[in-house]
mmCIF file of C-alpha atoms in Angstrom:
data_model
loop_
_atom_site.group_PDB
_atom_site.id
_atom_site.type_symbol
_atom_site.label_atom_id
_atom_site.label_comp_id
_atom_site.label_asym_id
_atom_site.label_seq_id
_atom_site.Cartn_x
_atom_site.Cartn_y
_atom_site.Cartn_z
ATOM 1 C CA GLY A 20 163.511 101.553 72.287
ATOM 2 C CA THR A 21 164.590 97.964 71.240
ATOM 3 C CA ASP A 22 166.905 98.813 73.812
ATOM 4 C CA VAL A 23 166.540 101.594 76.675
ATOM 5 C CA ASN A 24 169.830 101.780 77.509
ATOM 6 C CA ASN A 25 170.413 103.064 73.814
ATOM 7 C CA VAL A 26 167.267 104.815 72.582
ATOM 8 C CA GLY A 27 167.480 105.759 68.477
ATOM 9 C CA PHE A 28 165.536 108.778 67.497
ATOM 10 C CA GLY A 29 164.674 109.846 63.727
ATOM 11 C CA MET A 30 162.093 111.883 61.640
ATOM 12 C CA ALA A 31 161.513 111.223 57.956
ATOM 13 C CA GLY A 32 159.148 112.869 55.347
ATOM 14 C CA ARG A 33 158.017 111.894 51.900
ATOM 15 C CA LEU A 34 157.568 114.238 48.609
ATOM 16 C CA THR A 35 155.240 112.741 46.023
ATOM 17 C CA PHE A 36 154.423 114.035 42.525
ATOM 18 C CA LEU A 37 151.597 112.798 40.740
ATOM 19 C CA ASN A 38 151.076 112.490 36.878
ATOM 20 C CA VAL A 39 154.692 113.374 36.258
ATOM 21 C CA GLY A 40 155.009 112.489 32.511
ATOM 22 C CA ASN A 41 151.958 110.612 31.795
ATOM 23 C CA LEU A 42 148.873 109.934 34.064
ATOM 24 C CA ARG A 43 149.047 107.219 37.196
ATOM 25 C CA SER A 44 152.791 107.912 37.629
ATOM 26 C CA GLU A 45 154.301 109.003 40.221
ATOM 27 C CA TRP A 46 157.369 110.302 41.733
ATOM 28 C CA ARG A 47 157.933 109.548 45.186
ATOM 29 C CA THR A 48 161.089 110.730 47.245
ATOM 30 C CA ASP A 49 161.680 109.642 51.214
ATOM 31 C CA ALA A 50 164.245 111.945 53.300
ATOM 32 C CA PHE A 51 165.093 110.248 56.483
ATOM 33 C CA PHE A 52 167.287 111.637 59.521
ATOM 34 C CA GLY A 53 168.507 110.764 63.193
ATOM 35 C CA THR A 54 170.061 107.537 63.886
ATOM 36 C CA ASN A 55 169.427 106.475 60.449
ATOM 37 C CA ASN A 56 170.014 108.601 57.782
ATOM 38 C CA GLY A 57 169.520 108.835 53.947
ATOM 39 C CA ILE A 58 167.714 109.710 50.660
ATOM 40 C CA THR A 59 165.599 107.330 48.572
ATOM 41 C CA SER A 60 163.586 108.228 45.205
ATOM 42 C CA GLU A 61 161.803 106.063 42.715
ATOM 43 C CA TYR A 62 159.805 106.707 39.689
ATOM 44 C CA TYR A 63 157.241 104.722 38.743
ATOM 45 C CA ARG A 64 155.538 104.862 35.758
ATOM 46 C CA PRO A 65 153.161 102.799 33.739
ATOM 47 C CA PHE A 66 153.799 102.232 29.963
ATOM 48 C CA SER A 67 150.343 103.851 29.234
ATOM 49 C CA GLN A 68 147.262 105.269 30.471
ATOM 50 C CA SER A 69 146.002 102.121 30.777
ATOM 51 C CA SER A 70 148.626 99.337 30.971
ATOM 52 C CA LYS A 71 149.137 97.325 33.510
ATOM 53 C CA TRP A 72 153.132 97.188 32.662
ATOM 54 C CA PHE A 73 155.350 100.027 34.051
ATOM 55 C CA PHE A 74 158.662 100.408 35.056
ATOM 56 C CA ALA A 75 160.250 101.778 37.703
ATOM 57 C CA PRO A 76 163.838 103.368 38.334
ATOM 58 C CA ARG A 77 165.543 104.302 41.728
ATOM 59 C CA GLY A 78 168.503 105.633 43.540
ATOM 60 C CA TYR A 79 169.588 105.604 47.224
ATOM 61 C CA ILE A 80 172.113 106.585 49.678
ATOM 62 C CA THR A 81 171.348 105.371 52.978
ATOM 63 C CA ARG A 82 173.631 104.902 56.632
ATOM 64 C CA THR A 83 171.830 102.704 59.064
ATOM 65 C CA GLU A 84 172.863 101.476 62.127
ATOM 66 C CA PHE A 85 173.558 97.872 63.153
ATOM 67 C CA ASP A 86 174.079 96.723 66.688
ATOM 68 C CA ILE A 87 174.637 93.903 67.732
ATOM 69 C CA TYR A 88 173.870 92.257 70.739
ATOM 70 C CA ASN A 89 174.362 89.253 72.643
ATOM 71 C CA ASP A 90 170.996 89.258 75.501
ATOM 72 C CA ARG A 91 171.201 92.796 77.548
ATOM 73 C CA ASP A 92 174.902 93.241 76.348
ATOM 74 C CA ARG A 93 175.722 95.402 72.967
ATOM 75 C CA LEU A 94 178.773 93.797 71.659
ATOM 76 C CA ALA A 95 179.183 96.494 69.155
ATOM 77 C CA GLN A 96 177.748 98.901 66.532
ATOM 78 C CA TYR A 97 178.349 99.331 63.247
ATOM 79 C CA PHE A 98 177.330 101.805 60.232
ATOM 80 C CA GLN A 99 176.229 100.506 56.710
ATOM 81 C CA LEU A 100 176.445 102.606 53.980
ATOM 82 C CA ARG A 101 174.349 101.853 51.078
ATOM 83 C CA LYS A 102 175.238 103.890 47.743
ATOM 84 C CA GLY A 103 173.562 103.203 44.505
ATOM 85 C CA GLY A 104 170.385 102.724 42.062
ATOM 86 C CA GLY A 105 168.437 100.691 39.926
ATOM 87 C CA ILE A 106 165.359 99.684 38.039
ATOM 88 C CA ASP A 107 162.386 97.120 38.102
ATOM 89 C CA LEU A 108 160.397 96.041 35.083
ATOM 90 C CA GLY A 109 156.684 95.207 36.719
ATOM 91 C CA TYR A 110 153.483 94.173 36.122
ATOM 92 C CA ALA A 111 150.315 95.454 38.253
ATOM 93 C CA LEU A 112 148.251 92.033 38.591
ATOM 94 C CA SER A 113 145.624 93.963 40.733
ATOM 95 C CA PRO A 114 144.795 96.973 42.656
ATOM 96 C CA LYS A 115 145.909 94.984 45.276
ATOM 97 C CA ALA A 116 149.329 92.889 44.136
ATOM 98 C CA GLU A 117 152.250 93.623 41.839
ATOM 99 C CA ILE A 118 155.495 91.866 40.378
ATOM 100 C CA ARG A 119 158.684 93.265 39.672
ATOM 101 C CA VAL A 120 161.807 91.597 38.048
ATOM 102 C CA GLY A 121 164.472 94.308 38.806
ATOM 103 C CA GLU A 122 168.501 95.001 38.653
ATOM 104 C CA ASP A 123 170.311 97.020 41.237
ATOM 105 C CA VAL A 124 174.063 97.995 41.340
ATOM 106 C CA ALA A 125 175.672 99.301 44.745
ATOM 107 C CA ARG A 126 178.147 99.869 46.997
ATOM 108 C CA TYR A 127 177.879 98.552 50.539
ATOM 109 C CA SER A 128 180.251 99.751 53.248
ATOM 110 C CA THR A 129 180.306 98.660 56.922
ATOM 111 C CA TYR A 130 182.500 100.231 59.825
ATOM 112 C CA LEU A 131 182.862 99.957 63.519
ATOM 113 C CA LYS A 132 181.557 102.661 65.212
ATOM 114 C CA LEU A 133 181.476 101.501 68.854
ATOM 115 C CA GLY A 134 182.668 97.976 70.651
ATOM 116 C CA LEU A 135 184.884 95.231 69.520
ATOM 117 C CA PRO A 136 185.343 94.204 66.210
ATOM 118 C CA ILE A 137 182.861 91.448 65.484
ATOM 119 C CA VAL A 138 183.995 91.562 61.767
ATOM 120 C CA ASP A 139 186.310 93.510 59.694
ATOM 121 C CA ASN A 140 185.523 96.921 58.230
ATOM 122 C CA ALA A 141 184.662 96.187 54.472
ATOM 123 C CA SER A 142 183.550 97.973 51.492
ATOM 124 C CA SER A 143 182.101 96.232 47.890
ATOM 125 C CA GLY A 144 180.284 97.148 44.583
ATOM 126 C CA VAL A 145 177.523 94.478 44.552
ATOM 127 C CA ALA A 146 175.382 93.831 41.962
ATOM 128 C CA VAL A 147 171.604 92.686 42.597
ATOM 129 C CA SER A 148 169.349 90.781 40.130
ATOM 130 C CA SER A 149 165.737 90.550 41.719
ATOM 131 C CA VAL A 150 162.541 89.245 41.623
ATOM 132 C CA ARG A 151 159.434 90.628 43.947
ATOM 133 C CA PHE A 152 156.112 89.903 44.496
ATOM 134 C CA GLN A 153 153.917 91.592 46.887
ATOM 135 C CA TYR A 154 150.281 91.494 47.708
ATOM 136 C CA LEU A 155 148.522 93.957 50.149
ATOM 137 C CA GLY A 156 145.119 93.101 50.863
ATOM 138 C CA GLN A 157 144.588 94.394 54.884
ATOM 139 C CA ASP A 158 141.951 96.694 55.580
ATOM 140 C CA ASP A 159 144.106 99.054 56.947
ATOM 141 C CA PRO A 160 147.503 100.023 56.020
ATOM 142 C CA VAL A 161 148.587 100.824 59.939
ATOM 143 C CA ILE A 162 146.778 98.352 62.285
ATOM 144 C CA PRO A 163 145.069 95.679 60.273
ATOM 145 C CA ARG A 164 141.588 94.017 61.719
ATOM 146 C CA SER A 165 141.418 91.748 58.586
ATOM 147 C CA GLY A 166 143.055 90.378 55.497
ATOM 148 C CA VAL A 167 146.413 89.178 54.083
ATOM 149 C CA ILE A 168 149.930 90.394 54.009
ATOM 150 C CA ASN A 169 152.257 88.472 51.245
ATOM 151 C CA GLN A 170 155.732 90.170 50.305
ATOM 152 C CA SER A 171 158.143 87.838 48.426
ATOM 153 C CA THR A 172 161.597 88.110 47.369
ATOM 154 C CA PHE A 173 164.291 86.279 45.645
ATOM 155 C CA GLN A 174 167.675 87.856 45.012
ATOM 156 C CA TRP A 175 170.753 87.014 43.348
ATOM 157 C CA PHE A 176 173.721 88.914 45.121
ATOM 158 C CA SER A 177 177.178 89.092 42.498
ATOM 159 C CA SER A 178 180.203 90.747 44.346
ATOM 160 C CA ARG A 179 182.058 92.960 41.513
ATOM 161 C CA LEU A 180 185.304 92.917 43.883
ATOM 162 C CA ASP A 181 185.918 89.264 43.965
ATOM 163 C CA GLY A 182 183.197 87.901 41.753
ATOM 164 C CA ASP A 183 181.593 86.207 44.440
ATOM 165 C CA SER A 184 177.711 85.244 44.111
ATOM 166 C CA TYR A 185 174.916 83.775 46.061
ATOM 167 C CA PRO A 186 170.939 83.887 45.840
ATOM 168 C CA SER A 187 168.366 84.365 48.968
ATOM 169 C CA LEU A 188 164.959 83.878 49.028
ATOM 170 C CA GLN A 189 162.411 85.557 51.946
ATOM 171 C CA THR A 190 158.926 85.177 52.085
ATOM 172 C CA ARG A 191 156.731 87.234 54.807
ATOM 173 C CA THR A 192 153.049 86.240 54.947
ATOM 174 C CA SER A 193 150.388 88.284 57.640
ATOM 175 C CA ALA A 194 147.017 87.341 58.166
ATOM 176 C CA PHE A 195 144.125 88.765 60.302
ATOM 177 C CA ARG A 196 140.609 87.830 61.047
ATOM 178 C CA ARG A 197 137.886 89.938 62.946
ATOM 179 C CA VAL A 198 136.120 87.714 65.806
ATOM 180 C CA SER A 199 134.124 90.354 67.121
ATOM 181 C CA ASN A 200 133.791 94.037 66.861
ATOM 182 C CA ARG A 201 136.582 95.113 68.944
ATOM 183 C CA GLY A 202 138.647 91.726 68.813
ATOM 184 C CA SER A 203 141.055 90.049 65.773
ATOM 185 C CA VAL A 204 143.002 86.873 65.921
ATOM 186 C CA PHE A 205 146.023 87.210 63.796
ATOM 187 C CA GLY A 206 149.397 85.007 62.708
ATOM 188 C CA LEU A 207 152.312 85.314 60.696
ATOM 189 C CA ALA A 208 154.595 82.779 58.492
ATOM 190 C CA ALA A 209 158.248 83.987 57.744
ATOM 191 C CA GLY A 210 161.179 82.150 56.282
ATOM 192 C CA GLY A 211 164.453 82.913 54.495
ATOM 193 C CA THR A 212 167.051 81.196 53.198
ATOM 194 C CA THR A 213 170.469 81.490 51.378
ATOM 195 C CA PHE A 214 170.805 77.915 49.747
ATOM 196 C CA GLY A 215 173.439 77.211 52.312
ATOM 197 C CA THR A 216 175.726 80.235 51.372
ATOM 198 C CA ARG A 217 177.440 81.120 54.711
ATOM 199 C CA GLY A 218 179.907 83.969 56.513
ATOM 200 C CA LEU A 219 177.388 86.366 55.197
ATOM 201 C CA ASP A 220 177.906 88.863 58.203
ATOM 202 C CA PHE A 221 175.735 91.677 57.559
ATOM 203 C CA GLN A 222 173.759 90.327 54.679
ATOM 204 C CA SER A 223 172.569 87.208 57.025
ATOM 205 C CA PHE A 224 169.150 87.137 58.251
ATOM 206 C CA SER A 225 168.000 88.593 61.589
ATOM 207 C CA LEU A 226 165.853 87.782 64.573
ATOM 208 C CA GLY A 227 165.839 89.856 67.821
ATOM 209 C CA GLY A 228 163.704 92.697 68.301
ATOM 210 C CA PRO A 229 159.753 93.771 69.012
ATOM 211 C CA LEU A 230 157.382 91.252 67.089
ATOM 212 C CA GLN A 231 160.420 89.291 66.031
ATOM 213 C CA LEU A 232 161.200 87.217 69.122
ATOM 214 C CA GLY A 233 161.156 90.308 70.935
ATOM 215 C CA ALA A 234 162.796 88.993 74.436
ATOM 216 C CA TYR A 235 165.924 88.847 72.556
ATOM 217 C CA GLY A 236 168.170 91.726 71.738
ATOM 218 C CA ARG A 237 167.887 93.046 67.532
ATOM 219 C CA ASN A 238 170.360 90.785 65.524
ATOM 220 C CA GLU A 239 171.297 88.568 68.719
ATOM 221 C CA LEU A 240 170.375 85.859 66.203
ATOM 222 C CA LEU A 241 171.680 85.960 62.908
ATOM 223 C CA GLY A 242 172.250 83.184 60.611
ATOM 224 C CA ASN A 243 171.970 81.925 56.966
ATOM 225 C CA GLN A 244 168.665 80.371 57.217
ATOM 226 C CA TYR A 245 165.719 81.013 59.661
ATOM 227 C CA PHE A 246 161.894 80.500 59.928
ATOM 228 C CA LEU A 247 159.394 82.620 62.256
ATOM 229 C CA PHE A 248 156.019 81.417 63.469
ATOM 230 C CA GLN A 249 153.438 83.943 65.237
ATOM 231 C CA ALA A 250 150.039 83.650 66.825
ATOM 232 C CA GLY A 251 148.190 86.652 68.620
ATOM 233 C CA TYR A 252 144.974 88.436 69.443
ATOM 234 C CA LEU A 253 144.321 92.022 68.814
ATOM 235 C CA HIS A 254 141.763 94.102 71.126
ATOM 236 C CA GLU A 255 140.524 97.213 70.397
ATOM 237 C CA LEU A 256 140.263 99.239 73.839
ATOM 238 C CA PHE A 257 138.904 102.726 73.123
ATOM 239 C CA ARG A 258 138.751 105.653 70.860
ATOM 240 C CA LEU A 259 139.586 108.943 71.442
ATOM 241 C CA SER A 260 137.822 112.321 69.797
ATOM 242 C CA PRO A 261 137.289 112.039 66.178
ATOM 243 C CA LEU A 262 139.212 115.010 65.627
ATOM 244 C CA THR A 263 142.707 113.565 66.886
ATOM 245 C CA GLY A 264 141.647 110.089 64.998
ATOM 246 C CA SER A 265 143.396 107.709 67.832
ATOM 247 C CA THR A 266 142.610 104.226 68.391
ATOM 248 C CA PHE A 267 144.325 102.153 71.301
ATOM 249 C CA TYR A 268 144.817 98.432 71.114
ATOM 250 C CA ALA A 269 145.917 95.739 73.471
ATOM 251 C CA ALA A 270 147.622 92.537 71.664
ATOM 252 C CA GLY A 271 149.034 89.410 73.232
ATOM 253 C CA LEU A 272 151.352 86.855 71.143
ATOM 254 C CA TYR A 273 153.564 84.037 70.904
ATOM 255 C CA GLU A 274 156.461 83.753 68.883
ATOM 256 C CA ILE A 275 158.911 80.731 67.709
ATOM 257 C CA GLY A 276 161.467 80.711 65.538
ATOM 258 C CA LYS A 277 164.917 79.085 64.263
ATOM 259 C CA VAL A 278 168.042 80.406 63.139
ATOM 260 C CA TYR A 279 170.559 77.901 60.662
ATOM 261 C CA GLY A 280 174.351 78.436 60.693
ATOM 262 C CA ASN A 281 174.932 79.458 63.549
ATOM 263 C CA PRO A 282 175.968 77.217 66.731
ATOM 264 C CA LEU A 283 175.737 80.321 69.183
ATOM 265 C CA VAL A 284 172.184 81.065 68.736
ATOM 266 C CA PRO A 285 169.320 78.444 70.924
ATOM 267 C CA THR A 286 167.888 75.703 68.863
ATOM 268 C CA LEU A 287 163.911 76.500 69.123
ATOM 269 C CA PRO A 288 164.020 80.240 70.422
ATOM 270 C CA ASN A 289 160.504 81.211 71.910
ATOM 271 C CA ASP A 290 158.588 84.386 73.689
ATOM 272 C CA ILE A 291 155.429 85.548 74.791
ATOM 273 C CA SER A 292 154.971 89.220 74.136
ATOM 274 C CA PHE A 293 152.361 91.775 75.223
ATOM 275 C CA ALA A 294 151.402 95.421 73.834
ATOM 276 C CA LEU A 295 149.650 98.294 74.240
ATOM 277 C CA ILE A 296 149.334 100.247 70.635
ATOM 278 C CA GLY A 297 148.011 103.570 69.751
ATOM 279 C CA LYS A 298 146.996 104.405 66.359
ATOM 280 C CA THR A 299 147.978 108.158 66.465
ATOM 281 C CA ALA A 300 148.362 111.509 64.440
ATOM 282 C CA ILE A 301 151.901 111.120 64.563
ATOM 283 C CA GLY A 302 151.970 107.425 63.514
ATOM 284 C CA PRO A 303 151.274 103.658 65.472
ATOM 285 C CA VAL A 304 152.968 104.259 68.975
ATOM 286 C CA PHE A 305 153.442 101.119 71.357
ATOM 287 C CA VAL A 306 155.047 99.743 74.109
ATOM 288 C CA GLY A 307 155.241 96.236 75.582
ATOM 289 C CA GLY A 308 157.240 93.658 76.674
ATOM 290 C CA SER A 309 158.324 89.861 76.099
ATOM 291 C CA PHE A 310 159.167 86.611 78.279
ATOM 292 C CA GLY A 311 161.558 84.355 76.673
ATOM 293 C CA ASP A 312 163.227 80.665 77.030
ATOM 294 C CA SER A 313 166.405 80.543 78.953
ATOM 295 C CA GLY A 314 165.506 83.641 81.185
ATOM 296 C CA HIS A 315 165.382 86.075 78.237
ATOM 297 C CA ARG A 316 162.905 89.142 78.899
ATOM 298 C CA LYS A 317 162.869 92.908 77.456
ATOM 299 C CA TRP A 318 160.825 95.614 77.645
ATOM 300 C CA TRP A 319 160.562 98.293 74.373
ATOM 301 C CA PHE A 320 158.948 100.921 73.040
ATOM 302 C CA GLY A 321 158.801 103.184 69.717
ATOM 303 C CA VAL A 322 156.910 104.821 66.921
ATOM 304 C CA GLY A 323 156.711 103.644 63.544
ATOM 305 C CA ARG A 324 155.282 100.598 61.929
ATOM 306 C CA ILE A 325 154.342 97.740 63.850
ATOM 307 C CA PHE A 326 152.656 94.892 61.492
#
């Protein structure tokens, strides 16, 4: 519900097999249907029962929507089709942290579904080399109240069609700290760069939408480099019966960011956002609104990942 006039809907499921091949291995397959469709599957296998080294082959086919907005107006809607596979070699630094080095070979296709032809339809084969670090140190996977999360990725994209290539680096760190039994403060610092590469279209970095400059439309702020900072407060309002496991929170935050390489976006967009969040049996549910600079404002809702 980032655009209340264009609400998306989807369902997803996960099938997990443990100890396939050896102890501590895991074969996980996700399938999702609706506004976005696809299947992804990865097999995680340590070298031995006690080894911290592991390898993880994967395959995927996905079709996702990519909406392009100018404030409240949706200019176009594209479909992005991604088909391919890859493999990672990784090391578990701790139960909460890992580093991976990998290679993917995939075909990326984009085609217009509705609206103005902002970019041409295209399809090309791409090889992607990557180095990824992940640290998940939060106290709760759904609504954290304390801890730190960091996800950093360096990628090198090489097109098999024209031989063109470019690097991409992105990092995102969130920190949560309890200040009372019911209250927590949190902050986020995120950024990305393609080291001056331009004309990336759908591979550009994107800001806009709930909790990433929510006063702006999805993908309204596109560019080859960006940063985003947030500071906020999360307060537990009440809990329902333990049988339902539902807890409800109120959150408020200030956001400020910048997108480079696009002369059409504001110099330093910022906003204030408020949200009611429920941790429920069907997942996190949220509804909120954002009030930004230059008259930008939106309200939004959804079911799914928040932090």
